Coordinates of C-alpha atoms in Angstrom, one line a residue:
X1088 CA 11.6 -14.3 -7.6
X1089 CA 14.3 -14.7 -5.3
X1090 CA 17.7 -13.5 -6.0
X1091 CA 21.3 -13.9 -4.9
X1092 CA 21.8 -13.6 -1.1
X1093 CA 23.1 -10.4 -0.2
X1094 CA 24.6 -8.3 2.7
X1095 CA 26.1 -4.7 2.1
X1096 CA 29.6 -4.9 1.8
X1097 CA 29.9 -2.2 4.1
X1098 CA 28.2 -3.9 6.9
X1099 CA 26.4 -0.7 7.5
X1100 CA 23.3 0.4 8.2
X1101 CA 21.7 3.3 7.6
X1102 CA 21.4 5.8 9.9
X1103 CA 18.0 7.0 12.0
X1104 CA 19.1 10.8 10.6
X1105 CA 19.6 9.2 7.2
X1106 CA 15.9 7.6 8.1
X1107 CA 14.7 11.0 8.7
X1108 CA 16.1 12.5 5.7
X1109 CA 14.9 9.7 3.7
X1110 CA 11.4 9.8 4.9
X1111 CA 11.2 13.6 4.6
X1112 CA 12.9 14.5 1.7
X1113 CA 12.0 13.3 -1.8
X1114 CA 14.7 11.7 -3.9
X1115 CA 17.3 10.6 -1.4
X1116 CA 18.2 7.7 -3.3
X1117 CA 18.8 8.4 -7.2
X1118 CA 21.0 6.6 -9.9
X1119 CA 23.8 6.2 -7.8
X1120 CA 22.2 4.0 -5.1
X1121 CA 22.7 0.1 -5.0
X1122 CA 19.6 -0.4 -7.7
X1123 CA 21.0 2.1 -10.2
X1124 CA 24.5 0.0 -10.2
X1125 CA 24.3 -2.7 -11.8
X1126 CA 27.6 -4.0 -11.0
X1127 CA 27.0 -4.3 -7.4
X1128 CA 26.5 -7.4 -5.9
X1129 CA 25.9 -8.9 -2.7
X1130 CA 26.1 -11.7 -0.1
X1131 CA 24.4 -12.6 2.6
X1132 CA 25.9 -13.0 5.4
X1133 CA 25.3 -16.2 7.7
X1134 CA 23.8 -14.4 10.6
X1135 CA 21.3 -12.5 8.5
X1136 CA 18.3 -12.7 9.8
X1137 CA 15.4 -14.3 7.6
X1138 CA 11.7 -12.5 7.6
X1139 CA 9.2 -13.3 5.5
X1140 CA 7.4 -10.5 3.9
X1141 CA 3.3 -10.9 2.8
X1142 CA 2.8 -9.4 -0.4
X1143 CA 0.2 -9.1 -2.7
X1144 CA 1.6 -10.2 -6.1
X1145 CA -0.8 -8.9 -8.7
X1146 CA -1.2 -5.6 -6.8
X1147 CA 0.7 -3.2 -8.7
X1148 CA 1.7 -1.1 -5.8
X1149 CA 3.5 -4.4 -4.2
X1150 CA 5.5 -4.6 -7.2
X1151 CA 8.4 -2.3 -5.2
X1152 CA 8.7 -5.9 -2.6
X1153 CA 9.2 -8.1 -5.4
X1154 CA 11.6 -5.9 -7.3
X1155 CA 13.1 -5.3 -4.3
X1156 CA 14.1 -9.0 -3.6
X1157 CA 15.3 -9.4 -7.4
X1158 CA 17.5 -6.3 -7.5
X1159 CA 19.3 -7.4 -3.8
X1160 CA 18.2 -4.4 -2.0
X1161 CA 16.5 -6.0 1.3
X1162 CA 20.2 -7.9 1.3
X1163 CA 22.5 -4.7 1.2
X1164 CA 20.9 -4.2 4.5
X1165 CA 21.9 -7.9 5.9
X1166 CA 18.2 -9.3 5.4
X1167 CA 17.4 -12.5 3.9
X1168 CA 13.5 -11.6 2.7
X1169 CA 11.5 -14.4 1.3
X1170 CA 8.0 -13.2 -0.1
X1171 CA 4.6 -14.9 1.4
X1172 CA 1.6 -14.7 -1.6
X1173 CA -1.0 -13.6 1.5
X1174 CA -3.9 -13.5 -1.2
X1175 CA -5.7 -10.7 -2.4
X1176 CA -7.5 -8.8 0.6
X1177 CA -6.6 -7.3 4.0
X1178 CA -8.4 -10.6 5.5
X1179 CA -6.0 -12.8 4.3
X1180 CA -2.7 -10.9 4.8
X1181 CA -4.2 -10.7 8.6
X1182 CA -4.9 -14.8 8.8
X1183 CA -0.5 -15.0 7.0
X1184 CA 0.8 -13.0 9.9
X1185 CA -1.7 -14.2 13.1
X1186 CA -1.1 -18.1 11.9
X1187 CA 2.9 -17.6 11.6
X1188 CA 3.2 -17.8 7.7
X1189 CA 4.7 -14.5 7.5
X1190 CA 6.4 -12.3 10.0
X1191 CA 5.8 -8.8 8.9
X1192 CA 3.0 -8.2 5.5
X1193 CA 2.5 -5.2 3.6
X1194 CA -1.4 -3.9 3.3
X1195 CA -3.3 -0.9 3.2
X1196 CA -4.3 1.2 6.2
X1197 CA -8.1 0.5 5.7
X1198 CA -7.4 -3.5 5.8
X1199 CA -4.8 -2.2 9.0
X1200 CA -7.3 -0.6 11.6
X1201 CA -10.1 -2.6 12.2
X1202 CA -8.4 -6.2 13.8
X1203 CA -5.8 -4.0 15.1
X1204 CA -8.5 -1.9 16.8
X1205 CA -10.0 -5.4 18.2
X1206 CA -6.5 -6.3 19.4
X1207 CA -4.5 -8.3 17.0
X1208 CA -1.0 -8.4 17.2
X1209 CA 0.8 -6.4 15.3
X1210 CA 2.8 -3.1 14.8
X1211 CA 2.7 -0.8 12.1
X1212 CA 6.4 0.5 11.1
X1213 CA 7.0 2.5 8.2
X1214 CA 4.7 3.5 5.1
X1215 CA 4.9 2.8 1.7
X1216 CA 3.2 5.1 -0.9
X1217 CA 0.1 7.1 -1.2
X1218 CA -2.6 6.7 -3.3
X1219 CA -3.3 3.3 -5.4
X1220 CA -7.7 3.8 -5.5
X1221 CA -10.1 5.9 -7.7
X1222 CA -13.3 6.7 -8.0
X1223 CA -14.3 6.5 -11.6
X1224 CA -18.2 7.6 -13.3
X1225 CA -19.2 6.5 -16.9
X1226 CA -19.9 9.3 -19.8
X1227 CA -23.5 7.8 -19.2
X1228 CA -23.5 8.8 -16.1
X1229 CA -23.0 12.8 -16.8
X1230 CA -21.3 13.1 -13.4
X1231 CA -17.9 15.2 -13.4
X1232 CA -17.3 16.0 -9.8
X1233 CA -18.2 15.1 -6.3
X1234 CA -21.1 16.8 -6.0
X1235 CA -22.4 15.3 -8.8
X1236 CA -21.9 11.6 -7.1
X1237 CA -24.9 12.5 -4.5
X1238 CA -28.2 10.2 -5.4
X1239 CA -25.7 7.3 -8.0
X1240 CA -24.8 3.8 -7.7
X1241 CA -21.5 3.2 -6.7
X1242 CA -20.3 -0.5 -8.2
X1243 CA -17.2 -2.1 -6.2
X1244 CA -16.1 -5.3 -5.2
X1245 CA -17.7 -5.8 -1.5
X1246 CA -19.1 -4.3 0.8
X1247 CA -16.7 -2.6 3.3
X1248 CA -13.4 -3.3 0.7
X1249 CA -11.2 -1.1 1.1
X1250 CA -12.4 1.2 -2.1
X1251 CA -15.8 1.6 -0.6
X1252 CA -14.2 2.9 2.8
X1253 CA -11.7 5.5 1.2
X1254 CA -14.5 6.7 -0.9
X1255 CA -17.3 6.6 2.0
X1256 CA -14.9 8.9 3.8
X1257 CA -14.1 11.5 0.4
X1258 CA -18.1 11.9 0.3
X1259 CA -18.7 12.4 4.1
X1260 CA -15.9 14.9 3.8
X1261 CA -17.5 16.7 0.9
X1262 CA -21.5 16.9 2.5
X1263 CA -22.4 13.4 0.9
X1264 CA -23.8 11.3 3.5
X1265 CA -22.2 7.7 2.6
X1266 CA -24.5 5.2 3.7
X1267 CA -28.0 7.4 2.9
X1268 CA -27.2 9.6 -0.4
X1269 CA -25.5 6.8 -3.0
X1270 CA -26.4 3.2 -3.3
X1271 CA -23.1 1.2 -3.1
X1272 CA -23.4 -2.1 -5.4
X1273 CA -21.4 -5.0 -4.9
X1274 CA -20.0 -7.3 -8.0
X1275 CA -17.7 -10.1 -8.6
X1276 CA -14.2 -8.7 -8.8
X1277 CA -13.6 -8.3 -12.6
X1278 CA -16.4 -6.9 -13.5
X1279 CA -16.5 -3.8 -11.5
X1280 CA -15.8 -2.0 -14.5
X1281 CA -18.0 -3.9 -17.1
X1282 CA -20.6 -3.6 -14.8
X1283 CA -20.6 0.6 -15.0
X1284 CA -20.2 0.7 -18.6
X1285 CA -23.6 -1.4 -19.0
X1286 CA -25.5 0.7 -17.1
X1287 CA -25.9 -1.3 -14.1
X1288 CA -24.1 1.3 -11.9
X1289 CA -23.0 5.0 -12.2
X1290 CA -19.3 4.5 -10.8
X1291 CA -16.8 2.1 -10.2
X1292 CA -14.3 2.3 -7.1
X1293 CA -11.7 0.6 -7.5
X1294 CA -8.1 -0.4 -7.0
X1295 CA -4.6 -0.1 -9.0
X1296 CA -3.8 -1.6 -11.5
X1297 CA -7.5 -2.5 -12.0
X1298 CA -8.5 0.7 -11.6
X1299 CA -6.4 2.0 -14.2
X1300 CA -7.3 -0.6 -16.4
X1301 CA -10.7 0.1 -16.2
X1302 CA -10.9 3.9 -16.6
X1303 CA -8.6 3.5 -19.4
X1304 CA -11.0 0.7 -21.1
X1305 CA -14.3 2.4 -20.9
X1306 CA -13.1 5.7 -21.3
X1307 CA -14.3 6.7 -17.6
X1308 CA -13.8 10.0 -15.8
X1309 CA -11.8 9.9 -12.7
X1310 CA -14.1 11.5 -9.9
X1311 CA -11.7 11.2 -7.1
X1312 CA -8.8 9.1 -5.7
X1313 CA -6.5 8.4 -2.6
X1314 CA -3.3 10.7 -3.8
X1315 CA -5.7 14.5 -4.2
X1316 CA -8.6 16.2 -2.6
X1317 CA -9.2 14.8 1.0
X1318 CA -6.4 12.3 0.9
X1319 CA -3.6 14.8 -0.1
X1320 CA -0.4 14.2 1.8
X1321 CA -1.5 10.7 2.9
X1322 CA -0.1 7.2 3.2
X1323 CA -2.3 4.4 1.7
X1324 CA -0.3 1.3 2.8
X1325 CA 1.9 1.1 5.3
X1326 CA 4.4 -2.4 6.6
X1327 CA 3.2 -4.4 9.6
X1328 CA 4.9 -6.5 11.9
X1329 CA 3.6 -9.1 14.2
X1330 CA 4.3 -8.4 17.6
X1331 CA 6.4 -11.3 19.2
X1332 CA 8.5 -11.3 16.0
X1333 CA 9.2 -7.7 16.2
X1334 CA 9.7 -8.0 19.7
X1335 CA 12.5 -10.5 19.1
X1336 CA 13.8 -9.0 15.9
X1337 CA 13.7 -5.1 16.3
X1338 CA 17.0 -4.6 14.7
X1339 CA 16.0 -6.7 11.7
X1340 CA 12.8 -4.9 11.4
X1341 CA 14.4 -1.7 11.5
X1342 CA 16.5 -2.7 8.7
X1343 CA 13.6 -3.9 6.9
X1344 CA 12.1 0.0 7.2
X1345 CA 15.1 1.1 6.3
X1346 CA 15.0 -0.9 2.6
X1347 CA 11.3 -0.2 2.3
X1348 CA 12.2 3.7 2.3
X1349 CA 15.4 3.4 0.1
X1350 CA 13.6 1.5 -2.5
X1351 CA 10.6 3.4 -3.0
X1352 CA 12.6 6.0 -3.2
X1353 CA 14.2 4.7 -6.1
X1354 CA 11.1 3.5 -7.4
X1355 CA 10.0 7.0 -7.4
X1356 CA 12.6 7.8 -9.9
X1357 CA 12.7 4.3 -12.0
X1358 CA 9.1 3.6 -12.2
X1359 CA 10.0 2.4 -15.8
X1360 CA 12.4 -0.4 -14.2
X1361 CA 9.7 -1.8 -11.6
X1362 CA 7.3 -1.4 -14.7
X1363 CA 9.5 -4.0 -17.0
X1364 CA 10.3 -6.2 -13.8
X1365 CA 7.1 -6.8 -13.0
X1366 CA 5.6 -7.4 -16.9
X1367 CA 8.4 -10.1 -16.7
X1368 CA 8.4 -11.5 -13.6
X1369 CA 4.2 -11.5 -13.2
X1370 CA 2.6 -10.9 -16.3
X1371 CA -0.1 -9.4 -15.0
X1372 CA -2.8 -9.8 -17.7
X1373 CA -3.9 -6.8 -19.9
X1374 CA -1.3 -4.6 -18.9
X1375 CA 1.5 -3.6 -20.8
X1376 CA 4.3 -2.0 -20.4
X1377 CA 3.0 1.7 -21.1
X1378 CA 0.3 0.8 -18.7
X1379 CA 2.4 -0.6 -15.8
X1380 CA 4.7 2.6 -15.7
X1381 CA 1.9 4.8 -15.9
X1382 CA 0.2 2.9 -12.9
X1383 CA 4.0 3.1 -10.9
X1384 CA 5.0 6.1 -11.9
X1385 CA 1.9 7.5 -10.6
X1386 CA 1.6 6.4 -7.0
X1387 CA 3.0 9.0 -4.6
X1388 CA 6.0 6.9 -3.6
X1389 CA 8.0 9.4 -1.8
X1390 CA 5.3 9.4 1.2
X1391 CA 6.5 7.0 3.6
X1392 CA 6.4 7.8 6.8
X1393 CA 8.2 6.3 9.9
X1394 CA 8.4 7.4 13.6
X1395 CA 5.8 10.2 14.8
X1396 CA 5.1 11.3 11.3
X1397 CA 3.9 7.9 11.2
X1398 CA 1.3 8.2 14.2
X1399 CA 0.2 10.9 12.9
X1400 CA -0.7 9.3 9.4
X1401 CA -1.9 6.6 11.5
X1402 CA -3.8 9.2 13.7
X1403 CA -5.7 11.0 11.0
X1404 CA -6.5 7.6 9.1
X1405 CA -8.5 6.7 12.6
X1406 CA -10.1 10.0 12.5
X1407 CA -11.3 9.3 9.0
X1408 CA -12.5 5.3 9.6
X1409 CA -14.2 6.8 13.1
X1410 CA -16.2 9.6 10.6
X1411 CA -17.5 6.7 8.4
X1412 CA -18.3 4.4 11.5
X1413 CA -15.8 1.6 10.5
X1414 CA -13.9 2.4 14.1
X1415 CA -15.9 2.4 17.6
X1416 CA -17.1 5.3 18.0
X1417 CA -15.3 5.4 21.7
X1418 CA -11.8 4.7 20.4
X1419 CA -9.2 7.6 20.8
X1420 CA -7.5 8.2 17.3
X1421 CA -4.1 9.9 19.1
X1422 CA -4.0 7.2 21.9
X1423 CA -4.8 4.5 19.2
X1424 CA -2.0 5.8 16.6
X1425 CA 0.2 5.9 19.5
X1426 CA -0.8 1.8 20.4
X1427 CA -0.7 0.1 17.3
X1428 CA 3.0 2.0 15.5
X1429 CA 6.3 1.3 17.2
X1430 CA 8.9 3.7 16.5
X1431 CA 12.1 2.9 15.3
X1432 CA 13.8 5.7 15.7
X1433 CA 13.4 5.7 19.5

């Protein structure tokens, strides 16, 4: 996975108005930029600074890190990025960065709040994509929209994962009282999905690829997810940094934002290039090709957020996690937001 080691020939970085205009405006970085040449190449200098990035490999919306290393775009901005395999869950990627295996991790918000509400280390920097979860109901089931969700069994993975929390907060947001009007059903991990199309449960919630996998198996109706409805316009995973690295290594960390925004920005346009590096490089099994690009070329890669847009993800996120009592009830979403980001920009 790792791949020659880079540094822009420029020497330059980009700017905090290229940041902006980056973060803001869809498709800042298109054929041209360094992934779309392929006869660029790079080398990193001997004073690039070394951070090492927790990923979740078989996560389809991490797929943007590891392509990211291969294709030598963390290394046109001066950054020598070696990928940490945290695990699968927002526990783990929390135990890489407060035991020193990694310096900075990528994880969704929902993993985020909670030990960062309790004090944990860390700043969040820059986001990532929007929307890699979805509610899903079997034919059997004869539901077809929210409404209908009220009084079903909800299979997923464990209770308070991260697809119970971002659908606890769709239903409270739509009249459906989370914890008293479904029954949510935990299962082993890979058979969320078998378990709905026996009968055993009326949805599945679920994340990407699996997710995908899943409704496209059994034929399922997608009820909801974290790109539409309540979660339109939002960020689903966002970069973290742990606080005495950052503290020492702003300028690297800023570059590291800086790569995170061009390339999912090129991702947003190439989804078919990830999608072929990561049948490759991972093999993720029972996905092909056709099912990899349709899982990239879905997420909502343009919405990454940095600075105060940032917070204000951040904020709202709070709001939503105080609603379905994962956050104390006494914490301040703005003042909160405002704690746990640093902005770059500044």
């Amino acid at each position: 996975m790792s791949s020659k080691k880079p540094v822009s020939k420029s020497g330059t970085s980009i700017s905090r108005r290229q940041i902006l205009k980056a973060a803001g405006i869809a498709g800042a970085v298109g054929a041209a930029g360094v992934l779309g040449s392929r006869s660029v190449g790079y080398a990193i200098a001997g004073n690039a600074p070394k951070i090492r990035l927790a990923w979740t490999e078989v996560a389809a919306c991490h797929s943007p890190l590891g392509f990211g290393v291969a294709k030598g775009i963390y290394t046109k901005h001066n950054l020598d990025v070696e990928l940490f395999y945290q695990g699968a869950s927002g526990q783990t990627l929390i135990q890489a960065l407060a035991t020193g295996k990694a310096d900075a991790g990528a994880g969704l918000i929902g993993d985020w709040l909670k030990p960062l509400e309790q004090g944990f280390d860390v700043k969040l920097f820059v986001g990532s994509h929007g929307g890699c979860q979805r509610l899903l109901a079997s034919n059997a089931s004869g539901i077809t929209d929210i409404a209908g969700v009220k009084g079903k069994t909800i299979a997923t993975y464990g209770i308070g994962a991260p697809p119970q929390v971002a659908f606890q907060v769709t239903l409270a947001k739509n009249g459906i009282d989370p914890e008293t009007d479904v029954t949510w059903k935990a299962v082993p991990f890979d058979l969320v999905g078998e378990t709905v199309n026996r009968g055993d449960a009326d949805l599945a919630a679920h994340l990407d690829p699996w997710a995908y996998s899943i409704e496209k198996q059994f034929n399922f109706t997608k009820i909801a997810d974290t790109q539409t409805g309540v979660y339109e316009g939002a960020t689903c995973c966002v970069l973290g940094a742990n606080g005495p690295f950052l503290d020492a290594n702003r300028d690297a960390i800023r570059r590291l934002a800086e790569a995170n925004i061009e390339l999912h920005e090129y991702v947003a346009g190439h989804p078919d290039e990830v999608a072929a590096w990561y049948l490759d490089a991972l093999k993720p099994a029972g996905l092909s090709l056709q099912d990899l690009e349709a899982v990239i070329g879905g997420l909502v890669s343009h919405n990454h957020p940095i600075g105060p847009e940032l917070v204000a993800q951040i904020q709202r996120a709070s709001e939503d996690l105080k609603l379905v009592k994962v956050l104390d009830p006494t914490t301040d979403p703005k003042a909160f937001a405002e704690r746990i980001t640093v902005n770059l920009l500044a």
